[in-house]
Short mmCIF file of C-alpha atoms and ligand atoms in Angstrom, two decimals:
data_model
loop_
_atom_site.label_atom_id
_atom_site.label_comp_id
_atom_site.label_asym_id
_atom_site.label_seq_id
_atom_site.Cartn_x
_atom_site.Cartn_y
_atom_site.Cartn_z
CA MET U 1 -34.20 -176.69 126.17
CA ASN U 2 -34.18 -173.44 128.01
CA ALA U 3 -31.28 -172.86 130.34
CA PRO U 4 -32.30 -173.29 133.99
CA PRO U 5 -33.50 -170.02 135.52
CA PRO U 6 -31.13 -168.10 137.80
CA ALA U 7 -31.28 -169.52 141.33
CA ARG U 8 -31.26 -166.10 142.98
CA ILE U 9 -32.74 -162.93 141.56
CA ALA U 10 -32.38 -159.57 143.28
CA VAL U 11 -34.38 -156.46 142.39
CA VAL U 12 -33.31 -153.04 143.62
CA GLY U 13 -36.11 -150.45 143.75
CA ALA U 14 -39.44 -151.37 145.34
CA SER U 15 -41.90 -149.31 143.33
CA ALA U 16 -43.94 -149.83 140.17
CA ALA U 17 -41.14 -151.31 138.08
CA GLY U 18 -39.63 -153.48 140.82
CA LEU U 19 -43.04 -154.81 141.75
CA GLY U 20 -43.72 -155.51 138.07
CA VAL U 21 -40.57 -157.65 137.96
CA VAL U 22 -41.27 -159.72 141.06
CA GLU U 23 -44.96 -160.21 140.21
CA GLY U 24 -44.03 -161.06 136.64
CA LEU U 25 -41.50 -163.63 137.79
CA ARG U 26 -43.93 -165.36 140.13
CA ARG U 27 -46.70 -165.24 137.55
CA GLU U 28 -44.39 -167.00 135.10
CA GLY U 29 -43.82 -169.68 137.69
CA TYR U 30 -40.40 -168.68 139.00
CA ALA U 31 -39.94 -170.39 142.37
CA GLY U 32 -36.35 -169.40 143.15
CA GLY U 33 -35.01 -166.94 145.68
CA LEU U 34 -36.27 -163.42 145.12
CA THR U 35 -35.00 -160.39 147.03
CA LEU U 36 -36.64 -156.97 146.70
CA ILE U 37 -34.67 -154.05 148.11
CA GLY U 38 -36.15 -150.60 148.51
CA ASP U 39 -34.87 -147.56 150.38
CA GLU U 40 -38.31 -146.17 151.18
CA PRO U 41 -39.87 -147.49 154.40
CA HIS U 42 -43.26 -148.13 152.75
CA LEU U 43 -44.65 -151.08 150.87
CA PRO U 44 -44.67 -150.28 147.13
CA TYR U 45 -46.97 -147.33 146.55
CA ASP U 46 -48.15 -145.38 143.56
CA ARG U 47 -46.82 -141.98 142.53
CA PRO U 48 -49.37 -140.55 140.07
CA PRO U 49 -51.90 -139.85 142.87
CA LEU U 50 -49.24 -137.80 144.70
CA SER U 51 -49.94 -134.88 142.38
CA LYS U 52 -53.66 -135.67 142.14
CA GLN U 53 -55.89 -137.38 144.73
CA LEU U 54 -53.35 -137.29 147.55
CA LEU U 55 -52.49 -133.65 146.96
CA THR U 56 -56.13 -132.57 146.91
CA GLY U 57 -56.65 -134.45 150.16
CA GLU U 58 -59.30 -136.62 148.51
CA TRP U 59 -57.23 -139.70 149.38
CA GLY U 60 -55.22 -140.52 152.45
CA SER U 61 -51.83 -142.17 152.09
CA ASP U 62 -53.45 -145.53 152.93
CA ARG U 63 -54.94 -145.61 149.41
CA LEU U 64 -51.62 -145.40 147.60
CA GLY U 65 -50.47 -149.00 148.06
CA LEU U 66 -49.93 -150.78 144.75
CA ARG U 67 -50.96 -154.07 146.34
CA GLY U 68 -52.39 -155.10 149.66
CA ALA U 69 -50.02 -156.46 152.29
CA ALA U 70 -51.43 -159.97 151.80
CA ALA U 71 -50.75 -159.91 148.06
CA ILE U 72 -47.15 -158.82 148.68
CA GLU U 73 -46.77 -161.50 151.35
CA ALA U 74 -48.03 -164.11 148.89
CA LEU U 75 -45.13 -163.35 146.55
CA GLY U 76 -42.73 -165.01 148.96
CA LEU U 77 -40.09 -162.31 148.83
CA ASP U 78 -37.03 -161.60 150.87
CA LEU U 79 -38.28 -158.03 151.24
CA ARG U 80 -35.82 -155.43 152.48
CA LEU U 81 -37.55 -152.11 152.93
CA GLY U 82 -35.84 -149.03 154.31
CA THR U 83 -32.65 -150.46 152.87
CA LYS U 84 -30.50 -148.68 150.33
CA ALA U 85 -28.24 -150.38 147.82
CA VAL U 86 -25.00 -148.43 147.93
CA ALA U 87 -22.71 -150.33 145.57
CA LEU U 88 -22.63 -153.16 143.07
CA ASP U 89 -19.89 -155.68 142.46
CA THR U 90 -20.64 -157.45 139.21
CA ARG U 91 -17.64 -159.81 139.57
CA SER U 92 -18.74 -161.31 142.87
CA ARG U 93 -22.37 -160.61 141.93
CA GLU U 94 -23.21 -158.79 145.12
CA VAL U 95 -25.26 -155.73 146.01
CA ARG U 96 -23.86 -153.87 149.03
CA LEU U 97 -26.36 -152.38 151.46
CA ASP U 98 -26.22 -149.24 153.58
CA ARG U 99 -27.07 -151.27 156.66
CA GLY U 100 -23.99 -153.37 156.05
CA GLY U 101 -23.95 -156.77 154.48
CA ALA U 102 -24.65 -157.70 150.90
CA VAL U 103 -27.14 -159.59 148.79
CA GLY U 104 -25.82 -162.09 146.26
CA TYR U 105 -27.58 -162.73 142.98
CA ASP U 106 -27.40 -164.61 139.72
CA ALA U 107 -29.56 -162.04 137.95
CA LEU U 108 -30.06 -158.45 139.12
CA VAL U 109 -32.70 -155.94 138.10
CA VAL U 110 -32.05 -152.23 138.56
CA ALA U 111 -35.42 -150.54 139.14
CA THR U 112 -34.24 -147.56 141.14
CA GLY U 113 -36.29 -145.01 139.23
CA ALA U 114 -35.47 -141.34 139.27
CA ALA U 115 -35.15 -138.54 141.77
CA ALA U 116 -36.56 -135.04 141.49
CA ARG U 117 -34.16 -132.47 140.10
CA TRP U 118 -33.59 -129.45 142.37
CA LEU U 119 -32.65 -125.90 141.54
CA ALA U 120 -29.09 -125.37 142.67
CA GLY U 121 -28.76 -124.23 146.26
CA THR U 122 -32.41 -124.62 147.21
CA ARG U 123 -32.30 -127.91 149.07
CA GLY U 124 -33.09 -127.39 152.71
CA VAL U 125 -34.62 -123.94 152.22
CA ALA U 126 -37.98 -123.95 154.02
CA GLY U 127 -40.89 -123.49 151.65
CA VAL U 128 -39.09 -125.01 148.66
CA HIS U 129 -40.45 -128.37 147.57
CA VAL U 130 -40.12 -131.10 145.02
CA LEU U 131 -42.77 -133.74 144.40
CA ARG U 132 -41.57 -137.30 144.02
CA THR U 133 -42.17 -139.24 147.22
CA LEU U 134 -45.03 -139.58 149.65
CA GLU U 135 -43.18 -137.41 152.18
CA ASP U 136 -42.59 -134.76 149.50
CA ALA U 137 -46.29 -134.72 148.68
CA LEU U 138 -47.39 -134.46 152.31
CA GLY U 139 -44.89 -131.68 152.95
CA PHE U 140 -46.03 -129.75 149.90
CA ARG U 141 -49.70 -130.31 150.65
CA ALA U 142 -49.24 -128.64 154.03
CA GLU U 143 -48.30 -125.39 152.21
CA LEU U 144 -51.51 -125.21 150.22
CA ARG U 145 -53.75 -122.73 151.96
CA PRO U 146 -56.00 -119.97 150.67
CA GLY U 147 -53.96 -116.93 149.76
CA VAL U 148 -50.54 -118.55 149.94
CA ARG U 149 -48.34 -117.32 147.11
CA LEU U 150 -46.97 -120.32 145.25
CA VAL U 151 -44.47 -120.25 142.40
CA VAL U 152 -44.35 -123.45 140.37
CA VAL U 153 -41.07 -123.71 138.50
CA GLY U 154 -41.54 -125.87 135.41
CA ALA U 155 -44.70 -126.52 133.45
CA GLY U 156 -44.53 -130.16 132.52
CA PHE U 157 -47.29 -132.53 133.59
CA LEU U 158 -46.21 -132.51 137.20
CA GLY U 159 -46.04 -128.73 137.52
CA ALA U 160 -49.32 -128.26 135.68
CA GLU U 161 -51.14 -130.82 137.83
CA ALA U 162 -49.77 -129.31 141.02
CA ALA U 163 -50.76 -125.81 139.85
CA ALA U 164 -54.30 -127.02 139.23
CA VAL U 165 -54.57 -128.61 142.67
CA ALA U 166 -53.06 -125.56 144.36
CA ARG U 167 -55.64 -123.30 142.70
CA GLY U 168 -58.34 -125.59 143.97
CA ALA U 169 -56.94 -125.08 147.46
CA GLY U 170 -57.10 -121.32 147.02
CA ALA U 171 -53.40 -120.61 146.55
CA GLU U 172 -52.23 -117.77 144.31
CA VAL U 173 -50.31 -119.64 141.67
CA THR U 174 -47.66 -118.45 139.25
CA MET U 175 -46.23 -120.99 136.85
CA VAL U 176 -42.80 -120.28 135.34
CA THR U 177 -41.70 -122.01 132.15
CA ASP U 178 -38.85 -121.47 129.75
CA ALA U 179 -41.05 -122.74 126.93
CA ALA U 180 -43.49 -120.49 125.08
CA LEU U 181 -46.43 -122.46 126.51
CA PRO U 182 -46.94 -124.91 129.35
CA LEU U 183 -46.62 -128.38 127.82
CA GLY U 184 -46.18 -126.67 124.46
CA ASP U 185 -43.25 -128.87 123.52
CA VAL U 186 -45.24 -132.03 124.20
CA LEU U 187 -48.62 -130.96 122.85
CA GLY U 188 -47.82 -128.35 120.19
CA PRO U 189 -49.33 -124.86 119.96
CA VAL U 190 -53.01 -125.73 119.54
CA LEU U 191 -53.44 -128.14 122.44
CA GLY U 192 -50.76 -126.40 124.51
CA GLY U 193 -52.65 -123.15 123.94
CA MET U 194 -55.92 -124.73 124.97
CA LEU U 195 -54.35 -126.05 128.15
CA ALA U 196 -52.71 -122.73 128.96
CA GLY U 197 -56.13 -121.16 128.47
CA VAL U 198 -57.66 -123.50 131.01
CA HIS U 199 -55.00 -122.62 133.56
CA VAL U 200 -55.48 -118.90 133.00
CA GLU U 201 -59.23 -119.28 133.29
CA HIS U 202 -58.70 -120.89 136.66
CA GLY U 203 -56.57 -117.96 137.74
CA VAL U 204 -53.05 -119.30 137.26
CA ARG U 205 -50.59 -116.67 136.16
CA ILE U 206 -48.23 -118.03 133.51
CA VAL U 207 -44.79 -116.52 133.09
CA SER U 208 -43.29 -118.07 129.96
CA GLY U 209 -40.10 -117.80 127.98
CA THR U 210 -37.93 -117.32 131.05
CA ARG U 211 -36.30 -119.42 133.73
CA ALA U 212 -36.09 -119.41 137.47
CA GLY U 213 -32.57 -118.35 138.39
CA THR U 214 -32.40 -118.40 142.16
CA VAL U 215 -34.72 -118.75 145.09
CA LEU U 216 -34.61 -115.79 147.46
CA ALA U 217 -34.75 -116.60 151.14
CA ASP U 218 -34.89 -114.82 154.45
CA HIS U 219 -33.85 -116.65 157.61
CA GLY U 220 -33.81 -119.92 155.70
CA ARG U 221 -37.35 -119.47 154.41
CA ALA U 222 -38.20 -118.84 150.73
CA THR U 223 -39.51 -115.35 149.96
CA GLY U 224 -39.43 -115.33 146.19
CA VAL U 225 -37.91 -116.46 142.94
CA ARG U 226 -35.53 -114.36 140.86
CA LEU U 227 -35.94 -115.09 137.16
CA THR U 228 -32.99 -115.10 134.78
CA ASP U 229 -34.46 -112.00 133.12
CA GLY U 230 -34.09 -110.17 136.43
CA ARG U 231 -37.72 -110.07 137.51
CA VAL U 232 -38.58 -111.20 141.02
CA LEU U 233 -41.73 -113.14 141.89
CA ASP U 234 -42.70 -112.96 145.55
CA ALA U 235 -43.50 -116.35 147.00
CA ASP U 236 -44.36 -118.05 150.27
CA ALA U 237 -43.76 -121.45 148.72
CA VAL U 238 -41.95 -122.76 145.66
CA LEU U 239 -42.51 -126.04 143.87
CA VAL U 240 -39.55 -127.14 141.77
CA ALA U 241 -40.92 -129.36 138.99
CA VAL U 242 -38.10 -129.37 136.48
CA GLY U 243 -37.76 -133.05 135.79
CA ALA U 244 -36.06 -136.03 137.30
CA VAL U 245 -32.65 -137.65 137.13
CA PRO U 246 -32.19 -141.43 137.05
CA ASN U 247 -30.93 -142.99 140.30
CA VAL U 248 -27.69 -144.55 139.09
CA GLY U 249 -25.20 -143.08 141.58
CA TRP U 250 -24.91 -146.39 143.45
CA LEU U 251 -23.78 -148.10 140.23
CA ALA U 252 -20.70 -145.91 139.79
CA GLY U 253 -17.61 -148.00 139.17
CA SER U 254 -19.61 -151.22 138.77
CA GLY U 255 -18.99 -151.47 135.05
CA VAL U 256 -22.72 -151.28 134.31
CA PRO U 257 -22.99 -148.96 131.29
CA LEU U 258 -24.41 -145.62 132.43
CA GLY U 259 -25.52 -142.57 130.50
CA ASP U 260 -28.92 -141.02 130.91
CA GLY U 261 -29.90 -144.01 133.06
CA VAL U 262 -28.74 -147.62 132.75
CA GLU U 263 -27.85 -148.21 129.12
CA CYS U 264 -29.42 -151.51 128.15
CA ASP U 265 -29.77 -153.33 124.87
CA ALA U 266 -33.18 -153.61 123.20
CA THR U 267 -34.11 -156.49 125.54
CA LEU U 268 -33.37 -154.29 128.60
CA TYR U 269 -30.18 -156.25 129.37
CA ALA U 270 -27.13 -154.28 130.44
CA GLY U 271 -24.62 -157.16 130.55
CA SER U 272 -23.04 -159.27 133.33
CA GLY U 273 -26.36 -160.47 134.70
CA VAL U 274 -27.83 -156.98 135.10
CA TRP U 275 -31.18 -155.84 133.70
CA ALA U 276 -33.06 -152.55 134.13
CA ALA U 277 -36.73 -151.54 134.22
CA GLY U 278 -38.76 -148.38 134.68
CA ASP U 279 -37.71 -144.74 134.89
CA VAL U 280 -34.04 -145.71 135.22
CA ALA U 281 -33.85 -147.83 132.05
CA ASN U 282 -32.47 -146.39 128.85
CA TRP U 283 -32.80 -148.61 125.81
CA PRO U 284 -32.75 -148.41 122.00
CA HIS U 285 -36.37 -148.45 120.93
CA PRO U 286 -36.61 -151.27 118.38
CA ARG U 287 -38.78 -149.24 116.02
CA THR U 288 -36.83 -146.02 115.93
CA GLY U 289 -33.38 -147.28 116.92
CA SER U 290 -32.79 -144.22 119.07
CA ARG U 291 -32.20 -144.48 122.81
CA ILE U 292 -35.02 -143.45 125.08
CA ARG U 293 -35.87 -143.40 128.74
CA ILE U 294 -39.56 -143.14 129.60
CA GLU U 295 -40.92 -141.73 132.84
CA HIS U 296 -44.45 -143.11 132.67
CA ARG U 297 -46.27 -145.26 135.10
CA THR U 298 -47.43 -147.81 132.53
CA ASN U 299 -43.96 -148.15 131.11
CA ALA U 300 -42.61 -149.09 134.52
CA ALA U 301 -45.08 -151.95 134.91
CA GLU U 302 -44.68 -153.16 131.35
CA GLN U 303 -40.90 -153.10 131.47
CA GLY U 304 -41.01 -154.97 134.76
CA ILE U 305 -43.07 -157.71 133.15
CA ALA U 306 -40.82 -157.75 130.08
CA VAL U 307 -37.66 -158.08 132.15
CA ALA U 308 -39.18 -160.92 134.18
CA ARG U 309 -39.95 -162.81 130.97
CA ASN U 310 -36.57 -162.10 129.46
CA ILE U 311 -34.67 -163.27 132.52
CA LEU U 312 -36.55 -166.55 132.43
CA ALA U 313 -36.25 -166.93 128.66
CA GLY U 314 -32.49 -167.10 129.10
CA PRO U 315 -29.63 -165.96 126.91
CA GLY U 316 -30.41 -165.71 123.23
CA ARG U 317 -34.17 -165.91 123.74
CA ALA U 318 -34.85 -162.53 125.29
CA VAL U 319 -37.08 -160.36 123.09
CA PRO U 320 -36.82 -156.61 122.43
CA PHE U 321 -39.07 -154.31 124.43
CA ASP U 322 -41.27 -152.56 121.91
CA PRO U 323 -44.08 -150.60 123.57
CA VAL U 324 -46.56 -147.98 122.53
CA PRO U 325 -45.89 -145.56 125.38
CA TYR U 326 -48.91 -144.31 127.30
CA VAL U 327 -49.27 -141.47 129.74
CA TRP U 328 -52.16 -139.55 131.22
CA SER U 329 -52.57 -136.37 133.18
CA ASP U 330 -55.46 -134.85 135.14
CA GLN U 331 -55.78 -131.08 135.41
CA TYR U 332 -58.95 -129.45 136.72
CA GLY U 333 -61.71 -131.47 135.09
CA LEU U 334 -59.55 -132.40 132.12
CA ARG U 335 -58.16 -135.83 131.50
CA LEU U 336 -55.39 -135.91 128.95
CA GLN U 337 -54.18 -139.17 127.46
CA ILE U 338 -51.27 -139.73 125.15
CA TYR U 339 -50.31 -142.86 123.23
CA GLY U 340 -47.00 -142.89 121.44
CA ARG U 341 -44.86 -139.85 120.87
CA THR U 342 -45.88 -136.28 120.16
CA ARG U 343 -42.65 -134.38 120.72
CA GLY U 344 -40.85 -133.47 117.52
CA THR U 345 -43.74 -134.35 115.18
CA ASP U 346 -44.55 -132.03 112.28
CA THR U 347 -48.35 -132.28 111.92
CA VAL U 348 -51.26 -132.21 114.34
CA ARG U 349 -54.73 -133.11 113.12
CA ILE U 350 -57.82 -132.99 115.27
CA VAL U 351 -59.96 -135.98 114.27
CA GLU U 352 -62.74 -135.82 116.84
CA GLY U 353 -64.18 -133.03 118.93
CA ALA U 354 -62.78 -129.52 119.21
CA PRO U 355 -60.53 -127.49 121.53
CA GLU U 356 -63.43 -125.12 122.35
CA ASP U 357 -65.38 -128.06 123.75
CA ARG U 358 -62.35 -129.30 125.71
CA LYS U 359 -63.10 -132.69 124.26
CA LEU U 360 -61.06 -133.95 121.36
CA VAL U 361 -58.78 -136.52 119.82
CA ALA U 362 -55.74 -135.35 117.87
CA LEU U 363 -53.27 -137.33 115.79
CA TYR U 364 -49.62 -136.31 115.76
CA ALA U 365 -47.69 -137.26 112.63
CA ASP U 366 -44.20 -136.99 111.34
CA GLY U 367 -43.37 -137.38 107.65
CA GLY U 368 -47.00 -138.37 107.05
CA ARG U 369 -46.93 -141.23 109.59
CA VAL U 370 -48.95 -141.29 112.79
CA ARG U 371 -46.60 -141.25 115.80
CA GLY U 372 -48.91 -140.24 118.58
CA VAL U 373 -52.50 -139.62 119.61
CA VAL U 374 -53.69 -137.22 122.26
CA GLY U 375 -57.14 -137.34 123.76
CA VAL U 376 -58.81 -134.78 125.97
CA ASN U 377 -61.82 -136.04 127.92
CA MET U 378 -62.49 -138.79 125.37
CA PRO U 379 -60.78 -141.84 126.88
CA ARG U 380 -62.58 -144.57 125.04
CA ALA U 381 -62.43 -142.88 121.66
CA THR U 382 -58.75 -142.08 122.14
CA ARG U 383 -57.92 -145.73 122.71
CA GLY U 384 -59.50 -146.49 119.34
CA TYR U 385 -56.70 -144.58 117.62
CA ARG U 386 -53.90 -146.39 119.43
CA ALA U 387 -53.67 -148.95 116.61
CA LEU U 388 -52.67 -146.17 114.18
CA VAL U 389 -49.71 -145.43 116.44
CA ALA U 390 -48.79 -149.09 116.83
CA GLU U 391 -48.74 -149.45 113.03
CA THR U 392 -47.26 -145.98 112.38
CA ALA U 393 -50.08 -145.76 109.83
CA ALA U 394 -50.10 -143.16 107.08
CA LEU U 395 -51.99 -140.10 108.29
CA ASP U 396 -54.18 -139.76 105.22
CA GLU U 397 -55.08 -143.24 104.13
CA ARG U 398 -56.74 -144.30 107.36
CA SER U 399 -60.12 -143.85 108.94
CA VAL U 400 -59.65 -140.25 109.91
CA ALA U 401 -62.97 -138.58 110.56
CA MET J 1 -61.53 -166.47 139.21
CA GLU J 2 -62.73 -163.51 141.21
CA ILE J 3 -62.23 -160.02 139.78
CA SER J 4 -62.80 -156.92 141.86
CA LEU J 5 -62.52 -153.38 140.55
CA ASP J 6 -61.92 -150.15 142.41
CA PHE J 7 -63.81 -147.70 140.21
CA ASP J 8 -62.61 -144.83 142.30
CA LYS J 9 -58.97 -145.58 141.59
CA CYS J 10 -59.46 -146.29 137.88
CA CYS J 11 -57.85 -143.54 135.81
CA GLY J 12 -59.35 -144.62 132.52
CA ALA J 13 -56.11 -145.79 131.00
CA GLY J 14 -57.74 -148.59 129.05
CA GLN J 15 -54.68 -150.81 129.45
CA CYS J 16 -56.97 -153.51 130.83
CA VAL J 17 -59.07 -153.43 127.67
CA LEU J 18 -55.97 -153.83 125.54
CA ALA J 19 -54.89 -156.82 127.62
CA ALA J 20 -58.27 -158.53 127.95
CA PRO J 21 -60.86 -157.08 125.54
CA GLU J 22 -63.28 -159.93 126.22
CA VAL J 23 -63.42 -159.09 129.90
CA PHE J 24 -63.03 -155.31 130.20
CA ASP J 25 -64.42 -152.26 128.46
CA GLN J 26 -64.54 -148.55 129.30
CA ARG J 27 -67.42 -146.16 129.84
CA ASP J 28 -67.77 -143.72 126.99
CA ASP J 29 -67.82 -140.50 128.95
CA ASP J 30 -65.10 -140.83 131.56
CA GLY J 31 -63.28 -143.99 130.48
CA VAL J 32 -63.87 -145.77 133.76
CA VAL J 33 -63.54 -149.53 133.48
CA VAL J 34 -66.56 -151.74 132.82
CA LEU J 35 -66.52 -155.43 133.65
CA LEU J 36 -68.00 -157.35 130.71
CA ASP J 37 -67.51 -160.80 132.17
CA ALA J 38 -67.34 -161.25 135.92
CA ASP J 39 -66.53 -164.93 135.61
CA PRO J 40 -64.36 -165.33 132.54
CA PRO J 41 -63.41 -168.73 131.09
CA ALA J 42 -60.04 -170.23 132.05
CA GLU J 43 -58.42 -169.31 128.74
CA GLU J 44 -58.89 -165.66 129.69
CA TYR J 45 -57.14 -165.94 133.08
CA GLU J 46 -53.71 -165.08 131.74
CA ASN J 47 -55.06 -161.97 129.99
CA VAL J 48 -56.93 -160.87 133.09
CA ARG J 49 -53.86 -161.29 135.29
CA ARG J 50 -51.86 -159.29 132.81
CA ALA J 51 -54.52 -156.59 132.84
CA ALA J 52 -54.33 -156.40 136.62
CA GLN J 53 -50.58 -156.12 136.46
CA VAL J 54 -50.41 -153.38 133.83
CA CYS J 55 -53.29 -151.32 135.18
CA PRO J 56 -51.48 -148.10 136.11
CA ALA J 57 -53.92 -147.37 138.90
CA ALA J 58 -53.74 -150.79 140.57
CA ALA J 59 -57.53 -150.75 140.29
CA ILE J 60 -57.95 -154.42 139.40
CA ASP J 61 -57.65 -157.16 141.97
CA VAL J 62 -57.70 -160.77 140.83
CA ARG J 63 -58.09 -163.88 142.95
CA PRO J 64 -56.78 -166.49 142.97
C1 FAD V 1 -46.00 -136.84 141.47
C2 FAD V 1 -45.90 -137.74 140.28
C3 FAD V 1 -46.99 -137.87 139.44
C4 FAD V 1 -46.95 -138.72 138.35
N1 FAD V 1 -48.04 -138.82 137.54
C5 FAD V 1 -48.00 -139.68 136.49
C6 FAD V 1 -49.13 -139.83 135.64
O1 FAD V 1 -50.17 -139.19 135.82
N2 FAD V 1 -49.06 -140.71 134.64
C7 FAD V 1 -47.94 -141.44 134.40
O2 FAD V 1 -47.91 -142.22 133.45
N3 FAD V 1 -46.84 -141.31 135.17
C8 FAD V 1 -46.84 -140.44 136.20
N4 FAD V 1 -45.73 -140.31 137.00
C9 FAD V 1 -44.52 -141.10 136.68
C10 FAD V 1 -44.54 -142.46 137.34
O3 FAD V 1 -44.90 -142.34 138.67
C11 FAD V 1 -43.17 -143.10 137.21
O4 FAD V 1 -42.93 -143.32 135.84
C12 FAD V 1 -43.06 -144.40 137.96
O5 FAD V 1 -43.20 -144.17 139.33
C13 FAD V 1 -41.72 -145.09 137.70
O6 FAD V 1 -41.62 -146.23 138.48
P1 FAD V 1 -40.20 -146.85 138.82
O7 FAD V 1 -40.51 -148.03 139.67
O8 FAD V 1 -39.43 -147.03 137.58
O9 FAD V 1 -39.40 -145.76 139.63
P2 FAD V 1 -39.71 -144.99 141.06
O10 FAD V 1 -41.20 -144.88 141.16
O11 FAD V 1 -38.86 -143.82 141.01
O12 FAD V 1 -39.24 -146.05 142.10
C14 FAD V 1 -37.91 -146.35 142.35
C15 FAD V 1 -37.77 -146.79 143.77
O13 FAD V 1 -36.42 -147.19 144.00
C16 FAD V 1 -35.96 -146.62 145.21
N5 FAD V 1 -34.49 -146.52 145.16
C17 FAD V 1 -33.75 -145.61 144.48
N6 FAD V 1 -32.43 -145.84 144.67
C18 FAD V 1 -32.35 -146.90 145.50
C19 FAD V 1 -31.25 -147.62 146.07
N7 FAD V 1 -29.99 -147.29 145.80
N8 FAD V 1 -31.53 -148.66 146.89
C20 FAD V 1 -32.81 -149.03 147.16
N9 FAD V 1 -33.87 -148.39 146.64
C21 FAD V 1 -33.65 -147.35 145.82
C22 FAD V 1 -36.68 -145.29 145.26
O14 FAD V 1 -36.69 -144.75 146.56
C23 FAD V 1 -38.06 -145.70 144.77
O15 FAD V 1 -38.84 -146.21 145.81
C24 FAD V 1 -45.76 -139.45 138.09
C25 FAD V 1 -44.65 -139.31 138.93
C26 FAD V 1 -44.71 -138.46 140.02
C27 FAD V 1 -43.51 -138.32 140.90
S1 SF4 V 2 -56.25 -150.27 133.10
FE1 SF4 V 2 -56.89 -149.79 135.20
S2 SF4 V 2 -57.06 -147.59 135.21
FE2 SF4 V 2 -57.06 -148.22 133.11
S3 SF4 V 2 -59.21 -148.43 132.53
FE3 SF4 V 2 -58.49 -150.40 133.18
S4 SF4 V 2 -58.96 -150.48 135.35
FE4 SF4 V 2 -59.09 -148.38 134.77
#
C-alpha cells in the first residue's frame, strides 16, 4: 500500500516548473488542497519568447500564457498571484507571505526559479536592462530603435538572441564576452565560430576576451560601458545578460539545504517535506553523480512532472530524476537545438550537413562516449541522434554518417 | 479526445514526438509539429497529455 497522499500541497513559484507540478498532480488524480503562490501578477507565462517573438514585436504579451485562464481554473487551485513567499518554517510547515498570513502544507515544492544577475551598481540606471520577466522585456524592447547604440554584456544564448533581435530592429549592437567566442564554451570552436560569423555578417560587433567593468552614466542615464581592459564603449542602452541566480533568499534560516539553488537528492527531495523543481533545483544527476542545476524550459516542465509523481509515490518509492537535457535557441534564421551536454567534452564530430550551409548535426563526445548532440536548422534529424546521448553510446561504433 | 495545435507557437522541440510517437511527428525542414492521428485511441491519451505538458512552447492543447 502506498502511504496516503499529503492532504495539503503548496507550490511556490507560478511559472513553468510550478505549473508542471500542479498539472502533474491533478493529472495523476490528486484531489487534495493545492495552493500555488507566485509573486508576479500574471497567470503563468512563458519566458523563451521574451527574447524572441515578444522582443521582435511579432507577438503581444497576450500570447505568452502557458495555459488559458479556463485551463488554470479547471485545476481547482488556491491561486495566490502577486504574492511573495518571504520565509519558510519547516517545523510548523508554513510558508509566510509578504501580504501577511501564512500557508500551511504537508508537502511543499520550491519552484521559485532564478533572477537575472546584474552588474554591480547598475540597478536603477536608466538605459540598463536585464531580460527575465515580461516587464523587463517590454522595457528593453522600448529601447530598440534604428541607430540606438546597444551594448550587450554577455554572449550566452540570451545575449546572442537579444543581439540578433536588436540588429533586426536597426540598433547598432556590440556584444561583449569574456570568452574567446560567443557561446564558444557551450558549442566549441567550430560551431561557436560559425555562430560568431553569423552575428558579424549581420553587423554585430563582437568584443571578446574582456569583461564589462562598470557602466558609465550621466544624470542617471547610461552613456557607455568601461571594459576591464580600460576601453570604453559608448552606449545609449546596455543589456546585462550575464546569467541568473537561483531565488533562494526567502529560504534562509529554514534549514532547507542551499548551495547553488536548493540542494535536493536525486529524487528532487530536499528533506522535511520540501521538494524543488526547475531553475532553482540542484540535484545529483543519477548518471554522472555530479550536482547540476539546469536553466532550460523543458527541464522545468519535466522536473515539475517528476516532483508531482514523487510526492504521490510517497517515501521510499520516489524515483531519481534522470533526464536528457534539451535546450534550443533562435538567432536570425538559425534554430539551434542541443540534447545532453556539450560543455567540457573533448571531441566534436559533424555527422550531417556542414557549417558553411548553416545546416548540420554534430555529436559531442567525451572519452569516446556521446554526451551531447547539437543541431542547426535540422530539427527532425537532430532528434534522431538523441538516443545516442541517452545511451552514452560509443562515438565510433554507432550509425555515424 | 480533441487535440489542437498552435503551429505558430511550436518551436520544433520534438518533445511531443518523444512522448507520443504514434500521434506526433515533425516536418523535416523546420521541425514544426505534424499531427499523425487527430483522434488517437484511448491507450494513447496518457502519452498525448504528457506531450502537451512537456511541450516547451505550450503549443498543444488537449481536451478533455
Ligand atoms: C528571456 C529568456 C529566454 C529563454 N529562452 C529559452 C529557450 O529558448 N530555451 C530554453 O530551453 N530555455 C529558455 N529560457 C529558460 C527558461 O525560461 C527557464 O528555464 C524557465 O523559465 C524556468 O522555469 P521555472 O519555473 O523553474 O523558473 P522561473 O521561470 O524563473 O519562474 C519562477 C517564478 O517564481 C516566482 N518567484 C520567485 N521567488 C518567489 C517568491 N519568494 N514567492 C513567490 N514567487 C516567487 C518568480 O517571480 C517566477 O514567476 C529562457 C529564459 C529567459 C529569461
Ligand atoms: S513539443 Fe511542442 S514545440 Fe516541440 S515539436 Fe512538439 S508541439 Fe512543437
